[in-house]
Structures are given as C-alpha cells and as structure tokens.
Short mmCIF file of C-alpha atoms in Angstrom, two decimals:
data_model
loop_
_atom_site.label_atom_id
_atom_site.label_comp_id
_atom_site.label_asym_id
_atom_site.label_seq_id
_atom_site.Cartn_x
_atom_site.Cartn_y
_atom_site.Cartn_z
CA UNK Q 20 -170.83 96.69 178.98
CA UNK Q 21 -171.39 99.34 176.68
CA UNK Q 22 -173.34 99.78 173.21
CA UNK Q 23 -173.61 101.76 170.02
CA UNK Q 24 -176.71 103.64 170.89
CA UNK Q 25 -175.31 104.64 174.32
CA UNK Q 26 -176.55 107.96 176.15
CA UNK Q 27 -173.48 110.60 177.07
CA UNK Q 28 -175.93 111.69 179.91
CA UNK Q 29 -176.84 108.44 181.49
CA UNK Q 30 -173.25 107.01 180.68
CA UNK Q 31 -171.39 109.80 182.41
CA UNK Q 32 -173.99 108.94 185.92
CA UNK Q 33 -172.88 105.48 185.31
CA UNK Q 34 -169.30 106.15 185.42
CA UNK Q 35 -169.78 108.31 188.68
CA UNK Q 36 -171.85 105.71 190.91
CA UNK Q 37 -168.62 102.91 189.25
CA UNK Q 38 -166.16 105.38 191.02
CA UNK Q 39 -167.90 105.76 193.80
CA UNK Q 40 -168.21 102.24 194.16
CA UNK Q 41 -164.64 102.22 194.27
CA UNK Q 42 -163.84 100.21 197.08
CA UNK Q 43 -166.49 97.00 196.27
CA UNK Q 44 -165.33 94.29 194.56
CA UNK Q 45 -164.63 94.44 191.01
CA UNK Q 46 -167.68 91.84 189.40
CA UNK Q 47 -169.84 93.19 192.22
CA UNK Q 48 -169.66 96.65 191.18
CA UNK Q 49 -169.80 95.98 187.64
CA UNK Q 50 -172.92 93.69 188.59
CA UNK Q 51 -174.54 97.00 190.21
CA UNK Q 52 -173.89 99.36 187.24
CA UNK Q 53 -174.86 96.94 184.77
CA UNK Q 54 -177.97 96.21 186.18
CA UNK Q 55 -178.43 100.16 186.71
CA UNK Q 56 -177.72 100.65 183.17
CA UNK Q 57 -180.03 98.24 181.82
CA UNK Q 58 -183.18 99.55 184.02
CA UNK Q 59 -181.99 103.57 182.69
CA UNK Q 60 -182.15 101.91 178.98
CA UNK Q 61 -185.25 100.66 179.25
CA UNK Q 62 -186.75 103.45 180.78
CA UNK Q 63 -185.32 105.49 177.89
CA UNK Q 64 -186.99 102.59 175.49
CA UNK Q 65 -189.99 103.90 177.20
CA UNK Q 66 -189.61 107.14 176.55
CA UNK Q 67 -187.97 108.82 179.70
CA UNK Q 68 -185.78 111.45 178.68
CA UNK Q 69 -182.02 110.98 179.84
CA UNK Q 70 -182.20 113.56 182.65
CA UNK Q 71 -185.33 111.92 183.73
CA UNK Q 72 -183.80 108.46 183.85
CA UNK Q 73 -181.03 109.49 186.39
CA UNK Q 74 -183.02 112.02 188.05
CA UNK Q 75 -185.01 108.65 189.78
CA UNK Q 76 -182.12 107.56 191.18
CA UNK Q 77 -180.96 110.48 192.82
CA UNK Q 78 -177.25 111.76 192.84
CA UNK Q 79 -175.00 108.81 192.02
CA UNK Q 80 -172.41 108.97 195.19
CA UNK Q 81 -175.64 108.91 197.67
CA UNK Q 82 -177.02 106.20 195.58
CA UNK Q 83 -174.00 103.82 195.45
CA UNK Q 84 -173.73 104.39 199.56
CA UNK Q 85 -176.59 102.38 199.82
CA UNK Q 86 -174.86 99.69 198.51
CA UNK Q 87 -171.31 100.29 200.16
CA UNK Q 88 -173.57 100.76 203.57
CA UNK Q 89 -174.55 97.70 203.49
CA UNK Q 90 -171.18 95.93 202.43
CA UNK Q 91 -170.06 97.94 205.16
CA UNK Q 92 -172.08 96.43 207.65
CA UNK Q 93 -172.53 92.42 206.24
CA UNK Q 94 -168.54 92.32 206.18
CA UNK Q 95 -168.20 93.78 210.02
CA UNK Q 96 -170.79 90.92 211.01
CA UNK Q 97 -169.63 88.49 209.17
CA UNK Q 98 -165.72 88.98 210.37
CA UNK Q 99 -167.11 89.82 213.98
CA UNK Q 100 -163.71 91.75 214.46
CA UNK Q 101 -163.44 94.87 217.02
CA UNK Q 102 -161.81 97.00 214.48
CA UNK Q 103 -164.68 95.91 211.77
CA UNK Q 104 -167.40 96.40 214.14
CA UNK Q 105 -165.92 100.20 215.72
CA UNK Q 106 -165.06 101.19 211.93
CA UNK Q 107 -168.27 100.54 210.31
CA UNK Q 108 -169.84 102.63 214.15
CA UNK Q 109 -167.46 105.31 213.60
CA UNK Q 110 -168.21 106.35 209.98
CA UNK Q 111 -171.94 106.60 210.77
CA UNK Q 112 -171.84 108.51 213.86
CA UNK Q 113 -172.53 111.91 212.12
CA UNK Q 114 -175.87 110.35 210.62
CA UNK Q 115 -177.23 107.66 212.75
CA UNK Q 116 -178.18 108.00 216.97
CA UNK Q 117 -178.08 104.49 217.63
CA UNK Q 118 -174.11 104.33 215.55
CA UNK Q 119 -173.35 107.68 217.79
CA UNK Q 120 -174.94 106.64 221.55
CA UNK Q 121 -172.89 103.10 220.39
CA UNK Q 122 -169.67 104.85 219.94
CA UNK Q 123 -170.21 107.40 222.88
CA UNK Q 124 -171.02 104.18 225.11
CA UNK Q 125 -167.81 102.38 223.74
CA UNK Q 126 -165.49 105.43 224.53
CA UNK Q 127 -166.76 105.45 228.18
CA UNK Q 128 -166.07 101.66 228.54
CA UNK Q 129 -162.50 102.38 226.35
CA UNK Q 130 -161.85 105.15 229.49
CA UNK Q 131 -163.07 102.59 232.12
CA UNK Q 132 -160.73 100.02 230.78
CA UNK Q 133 -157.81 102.53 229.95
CA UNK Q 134 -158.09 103.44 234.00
CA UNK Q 135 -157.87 100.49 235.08
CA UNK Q 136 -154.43 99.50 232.68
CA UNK Q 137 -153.28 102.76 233.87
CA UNK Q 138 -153.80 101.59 237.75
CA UNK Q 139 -151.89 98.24 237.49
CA UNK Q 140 -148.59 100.07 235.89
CA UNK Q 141 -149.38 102.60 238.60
CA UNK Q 142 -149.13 100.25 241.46
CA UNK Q 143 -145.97 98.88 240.43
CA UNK Q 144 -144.59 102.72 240.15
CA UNK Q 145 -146.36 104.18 243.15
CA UNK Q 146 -148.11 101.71 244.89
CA UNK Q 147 -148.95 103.82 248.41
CA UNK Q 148 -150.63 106.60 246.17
CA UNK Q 149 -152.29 104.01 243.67
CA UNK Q 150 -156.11 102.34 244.20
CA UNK Q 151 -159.68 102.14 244.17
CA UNK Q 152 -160.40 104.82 246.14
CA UNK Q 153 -163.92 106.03 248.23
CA UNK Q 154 -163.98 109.30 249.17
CA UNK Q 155 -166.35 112.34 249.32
CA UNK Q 156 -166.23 112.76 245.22
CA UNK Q 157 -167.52 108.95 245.61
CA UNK Q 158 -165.64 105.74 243.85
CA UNK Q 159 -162.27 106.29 241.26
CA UNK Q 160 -159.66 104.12 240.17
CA UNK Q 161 -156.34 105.85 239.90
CA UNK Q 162 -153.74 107.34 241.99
CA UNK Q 163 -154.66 109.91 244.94
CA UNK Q 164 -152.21 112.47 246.05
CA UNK Q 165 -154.11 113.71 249.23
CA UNK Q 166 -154.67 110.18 251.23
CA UNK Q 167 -156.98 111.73 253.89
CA UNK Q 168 -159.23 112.29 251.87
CA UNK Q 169 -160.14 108.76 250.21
CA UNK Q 170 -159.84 105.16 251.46
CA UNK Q 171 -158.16 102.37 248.91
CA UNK Q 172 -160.35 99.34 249.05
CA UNK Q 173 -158.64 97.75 247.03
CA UNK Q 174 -155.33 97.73 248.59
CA UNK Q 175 -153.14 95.02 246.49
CA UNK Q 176 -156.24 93.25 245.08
CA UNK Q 177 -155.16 96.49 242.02
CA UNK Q 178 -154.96 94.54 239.74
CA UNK Q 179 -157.77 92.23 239.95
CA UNK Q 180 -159.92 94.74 239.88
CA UNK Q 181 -157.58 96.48 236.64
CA UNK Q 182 -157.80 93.55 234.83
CA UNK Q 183 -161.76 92.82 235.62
CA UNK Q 184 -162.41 96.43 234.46
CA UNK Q 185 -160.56 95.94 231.24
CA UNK Q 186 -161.84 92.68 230.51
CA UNK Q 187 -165.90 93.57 231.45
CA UNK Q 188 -165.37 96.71 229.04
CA UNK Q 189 -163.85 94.62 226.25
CA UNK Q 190 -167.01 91.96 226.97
CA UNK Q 191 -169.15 94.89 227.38
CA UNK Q 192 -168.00 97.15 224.57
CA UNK Q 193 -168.49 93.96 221.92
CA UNK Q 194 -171.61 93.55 222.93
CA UNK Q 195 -173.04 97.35 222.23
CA UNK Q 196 -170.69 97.01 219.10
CA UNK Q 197 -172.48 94.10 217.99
CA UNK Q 198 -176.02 95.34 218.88
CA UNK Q 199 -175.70 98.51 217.01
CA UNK Q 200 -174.01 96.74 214.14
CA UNK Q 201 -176.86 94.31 213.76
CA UNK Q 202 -179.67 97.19 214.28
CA UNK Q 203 -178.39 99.24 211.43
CA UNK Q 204 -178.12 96.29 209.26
CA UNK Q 205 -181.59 95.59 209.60
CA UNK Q 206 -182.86 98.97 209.10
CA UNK Z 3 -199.69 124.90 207.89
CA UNK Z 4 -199.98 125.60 204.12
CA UNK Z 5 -201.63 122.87 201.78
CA UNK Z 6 -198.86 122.25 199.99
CA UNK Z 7 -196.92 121.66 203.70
CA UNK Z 8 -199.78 119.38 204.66
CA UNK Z 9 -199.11 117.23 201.85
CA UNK Z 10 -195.91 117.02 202.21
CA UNK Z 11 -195.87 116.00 205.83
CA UNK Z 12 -198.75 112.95 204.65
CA UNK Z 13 -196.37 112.06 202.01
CA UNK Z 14 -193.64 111.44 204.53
CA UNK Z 15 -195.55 109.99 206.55
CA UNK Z 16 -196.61 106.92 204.11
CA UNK Z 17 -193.43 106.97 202.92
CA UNK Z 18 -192.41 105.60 206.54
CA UNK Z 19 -195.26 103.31 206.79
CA UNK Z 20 -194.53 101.45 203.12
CA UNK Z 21 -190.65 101.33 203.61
CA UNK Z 22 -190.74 98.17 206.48
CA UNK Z 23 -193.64 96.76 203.61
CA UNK Z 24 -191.12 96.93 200.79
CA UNK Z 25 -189.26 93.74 201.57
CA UNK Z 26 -192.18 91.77 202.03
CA UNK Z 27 -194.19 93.19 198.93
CA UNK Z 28 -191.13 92.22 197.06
CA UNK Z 29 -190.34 88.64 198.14
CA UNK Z 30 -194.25 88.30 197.59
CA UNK Z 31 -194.09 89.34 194.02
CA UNK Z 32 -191.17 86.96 193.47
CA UNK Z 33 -193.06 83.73 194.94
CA UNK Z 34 -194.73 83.42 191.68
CA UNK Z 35 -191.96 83.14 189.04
CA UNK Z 36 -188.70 85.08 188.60
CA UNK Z 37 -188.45 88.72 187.51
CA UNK Z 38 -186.08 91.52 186.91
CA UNK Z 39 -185.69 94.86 188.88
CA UNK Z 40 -187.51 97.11 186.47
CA UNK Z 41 -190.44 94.72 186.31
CA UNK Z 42 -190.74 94.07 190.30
CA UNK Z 43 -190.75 98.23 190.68
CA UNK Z 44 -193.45 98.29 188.06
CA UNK Z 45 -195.32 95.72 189.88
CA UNK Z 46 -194.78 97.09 193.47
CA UNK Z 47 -196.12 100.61 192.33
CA UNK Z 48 -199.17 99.72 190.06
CA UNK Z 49 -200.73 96.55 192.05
CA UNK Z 50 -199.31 96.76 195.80
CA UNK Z 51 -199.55 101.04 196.12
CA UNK Z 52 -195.73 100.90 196.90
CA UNK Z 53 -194.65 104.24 195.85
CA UNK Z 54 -191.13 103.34 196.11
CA UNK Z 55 -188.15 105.52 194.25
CA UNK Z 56 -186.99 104.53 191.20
CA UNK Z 57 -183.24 103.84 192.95
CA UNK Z 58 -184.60 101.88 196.01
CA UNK Z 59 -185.43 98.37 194.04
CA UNK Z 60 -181.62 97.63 193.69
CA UNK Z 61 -179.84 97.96 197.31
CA UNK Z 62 -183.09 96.26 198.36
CA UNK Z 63 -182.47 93.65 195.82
CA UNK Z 64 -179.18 92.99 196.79
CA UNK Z 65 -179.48 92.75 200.23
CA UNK Z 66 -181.77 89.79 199.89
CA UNK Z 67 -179.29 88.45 197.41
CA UNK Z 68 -176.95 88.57 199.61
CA UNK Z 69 -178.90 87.20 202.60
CA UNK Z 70 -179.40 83.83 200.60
CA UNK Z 71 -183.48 85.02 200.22
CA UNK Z 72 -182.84 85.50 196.50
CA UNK Z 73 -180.50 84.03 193.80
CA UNK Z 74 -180.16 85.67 190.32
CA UNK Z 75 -179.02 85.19 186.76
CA UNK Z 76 -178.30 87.19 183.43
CA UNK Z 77 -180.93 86.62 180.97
CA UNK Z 78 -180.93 87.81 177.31
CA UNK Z 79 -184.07 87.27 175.89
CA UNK Z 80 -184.06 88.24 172.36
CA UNK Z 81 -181.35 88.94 169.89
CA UNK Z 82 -179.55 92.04 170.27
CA UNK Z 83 -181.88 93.32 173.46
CA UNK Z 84 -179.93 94.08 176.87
CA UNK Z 85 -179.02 91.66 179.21
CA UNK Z 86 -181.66 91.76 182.22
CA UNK Z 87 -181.13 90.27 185.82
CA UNK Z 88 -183.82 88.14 186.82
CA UNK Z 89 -184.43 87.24 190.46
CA UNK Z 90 -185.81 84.46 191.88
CA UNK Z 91 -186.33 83.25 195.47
CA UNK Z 92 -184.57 80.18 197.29
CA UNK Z 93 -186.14 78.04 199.46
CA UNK Z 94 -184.91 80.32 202.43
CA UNK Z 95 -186.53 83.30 200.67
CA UNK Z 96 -189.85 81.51 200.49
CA UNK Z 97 -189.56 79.99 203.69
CA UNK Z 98 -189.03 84.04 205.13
CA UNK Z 99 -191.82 85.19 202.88
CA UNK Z 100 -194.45 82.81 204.94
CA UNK Z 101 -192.60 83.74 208.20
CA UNK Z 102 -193.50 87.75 207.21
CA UNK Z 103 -196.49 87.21 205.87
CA UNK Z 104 -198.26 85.54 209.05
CA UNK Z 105 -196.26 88.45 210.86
CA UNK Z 106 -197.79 90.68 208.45
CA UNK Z 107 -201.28 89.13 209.19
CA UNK Z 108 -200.89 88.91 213.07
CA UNK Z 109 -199.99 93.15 213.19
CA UNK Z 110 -202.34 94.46 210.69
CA UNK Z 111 -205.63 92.41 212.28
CA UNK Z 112 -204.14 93.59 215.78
CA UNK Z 113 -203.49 96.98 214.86
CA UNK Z 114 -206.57 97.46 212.63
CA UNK Z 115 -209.02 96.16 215.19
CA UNK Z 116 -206.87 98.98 217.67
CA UNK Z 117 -207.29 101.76 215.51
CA UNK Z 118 -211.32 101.17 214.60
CA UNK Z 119 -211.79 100.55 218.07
CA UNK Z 120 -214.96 102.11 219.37
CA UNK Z 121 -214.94 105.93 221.16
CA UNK Z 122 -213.44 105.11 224.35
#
C-alpha cells in the first residue's frame, strides 16, 4: 500500500522492517507494515515530525524481531519437532539464560546419549575393554584400557544400559526443550 | 548516585512492573467495543498510566491475534482516509480477560495488604 502524500523518511523505515521481515509469510508481513504505516501516518496527521514517527519504534531490524521471535517460537510449539524446538534454543542462547542453561543442559544429555551409542558399537568391536565401569574416578560408560583399575557392572547387559541412556536423554532433552520453549513464549 | 541516575533506575524499574500489566490493560480496553492499535496505545497511556513504547502495541497485538484472544479486520472509515485495523476480542479473549482480572485482583489485595503491613 502506498499513497501520493507518502513520507521518503518513514517509507524508507518501512521498507527496512519489510526486509527484515524477510522470512514471515508474505500477507503476514505486509499485514505488519501496513498496520505500522498507518499508525506513522497518523501520527504525522498529528503533527509528529517524520524522524519522530520512527524514532518510537526504535531501529526497524530490532523492531521486526519481535515479531519473527515470536513466529519463531509459536511455529517450534506448534510442530513440537526436536530440530524446531533446539533451533529456535540455539539462536537465543547469546541473549536469553533460560535458552542458554536449556541448550547447555541438552548438550550434556546429547554427550550422555552419544556415550552410550558409542558403548554398544564398542562392545561389538572390543567387548573385554568395553562397559560401565566403577572405579576410583567413580561411574563412566566407555571403554577402559587399564582393567585393574575399574569393575564393568554391566558386563553384557551394554547395551541395555546404551540404549536406556540414549532413550532417557532423548525423553529428557524434549522435555527441557519444551520447557524453555514454552517459558520464552510466554515472556 | 546522581539524580538523573536515580531516575533512571525508577524508570526501569516501573517499566518492569507495567510490562506483565500490558496484556491485561489491553484485553481490558478491548472488552468494550473494538479498536485499532493507535487508539488502544492512546488509551493505555492517558487512562491506565501504561507508559508503553510507541512500537510495543503491535507484537503485543499480534500475539493475542494469534493466540485466538483477538480477531481483527480492515476498516476504512471515510473516503480517501487510511485503512485502520481494528481489534476485537473472541469469546476466548474475554473468557482470559476475567481469568486475569480475578488473578489481577487476588495478587494486588495480597501483595498490597504485604507491603502496608504494619512495622514488624
């Protein structure tokens, strides 16, 4: 939408925060800078000056992430995915605790679960050196070069535990995903 | 701590408190009949003390759009004048609105008999 008595100034913000909101649908974004467009119009109307109009919404990329934030987070709770829901973690870790204590938790449970994949290929490879080991440096899952030193508890019951570990982290891991998801979407 | 400092830090400070109140001032102004962004910011700052930015209305707008709370239309009202989005709320929105008001109700009376507690 544009019109004859249109304001270089406020146009050229409008054209930013469309470009910015790049990535949102097209009759959504237009929606959004329409509306934006009328409200800086009518505060003109009212006698704002153009760099006064703009200036109350603030730069135009920070503005429109307020919209793609929350697209951001609606479409990882409304697909539920694992991707969706570490994506939309991951790109807010530099700005939010509860997005980066999520993502650091998730990467433990990712190194829990990677450990335990890692044991079951083990134990078909090398299956004397391969276990869940006790020892002095306390529990590990893994292989064990020096056997005197730990005791396998596991012995062949490997892979049960490998494939518990992986599945409580995946179970686990959703669950913190979800959590943190759902906090920031409220906030 | 310099004046200007001091009034900075109480400015922050109700800007924290008012944010959570936004949503509710908002859906509250809407109960009555429909209106469009500009208006509901006008109405939040002069008659409910929300000092809220000029580029907060919108996400907050759209949210509740989006959460079913609100549904909204393109309006031109006279001849020739821009097209305005009106929002009105759905019978989830008012339905939530009753839900944060008693909330609303229940905290403040808590919190306000808390804080004029006597000198213990």
């Amino acid at each position: 939408m544009t019109y004859a008595n249109s304001n270089p100034e406020v146009e050229a913000w409008l054209r930013k925060l469309g470009w910015a909101l790049s990535r949102m649908p097209s009759p959504e974004r237009e929606g959004i800078v329409d509306e934006t467009r009328a409200h800086m119009y009518e505060r003109l109307a009212r006698g704002l000056t153009p760099a006064q109009a703009v200036e109350g919404f603030g730069r135009p990329d920070a503005y429109a992430r307020k919209f793609m934030d929350e697209m951001d987070l609606s479409g990882a709770l409304g697909s539920q995915r694992g991707g969706d829901l570490l994506g939309a973690i991951a790109r807010r870790v530099h700005r939010s605790l509860i997005a980066l204590v999520a993502f650091v938790a998730v990467l433990c449970l990712f190194c829990l679960a990677a450990g335990g994949a890692v044991a079951m290929v083990m134990e078909v490879v090398d299956p004397v050196h391969t276990g869940l080991w006790v020892g002095e440096a306390g529990f590990f899952i893994g292989t064990n070069d020096d056997l005197s030193r730990a005791k396998d508890i596991a012995g062949d019951k490997i892979y049960v535990v490998g494939a518990v570990l992986i599945a409580a982290s995946y179970v686990f891991g959703r669950l913190i995903l979800l959590g943190a998801v759902r906090a920031l979407a409220r906030r | 701590m310099t004046g200007e400092t001091k009034s900075d830090a109480a400015e922050s400070r109700r800007a924290q408190l008012l944010k959570g109140l936004a949503e509710l001032a908002l859906l509250s102004v809407l109960k009555e009949c429909p209106h469009y962004g500009l208006e509901i910011l006008d109405r939040l700052r002069a008659e409910a003390g929300l000092n809220l930015a000029e580029g907060t209305i919108y996400p907050l707008l759209h949210r509740l759009e989006k959460a079913g709370l609100t549904k909204a239309e393109w309006r031109i009202e006279e001849a020739g004048a821009r097209p305005r989005k009106y929002y009105a709320l759905t019978d989830e929105g008012r339905a939530e609105l009753v839900e944060q008001q008693a909330e609303w109700s229940r905290v403040s009376a808590s919190l306000g008999a808390f804080l004029e507690r006597g000198g213990e």
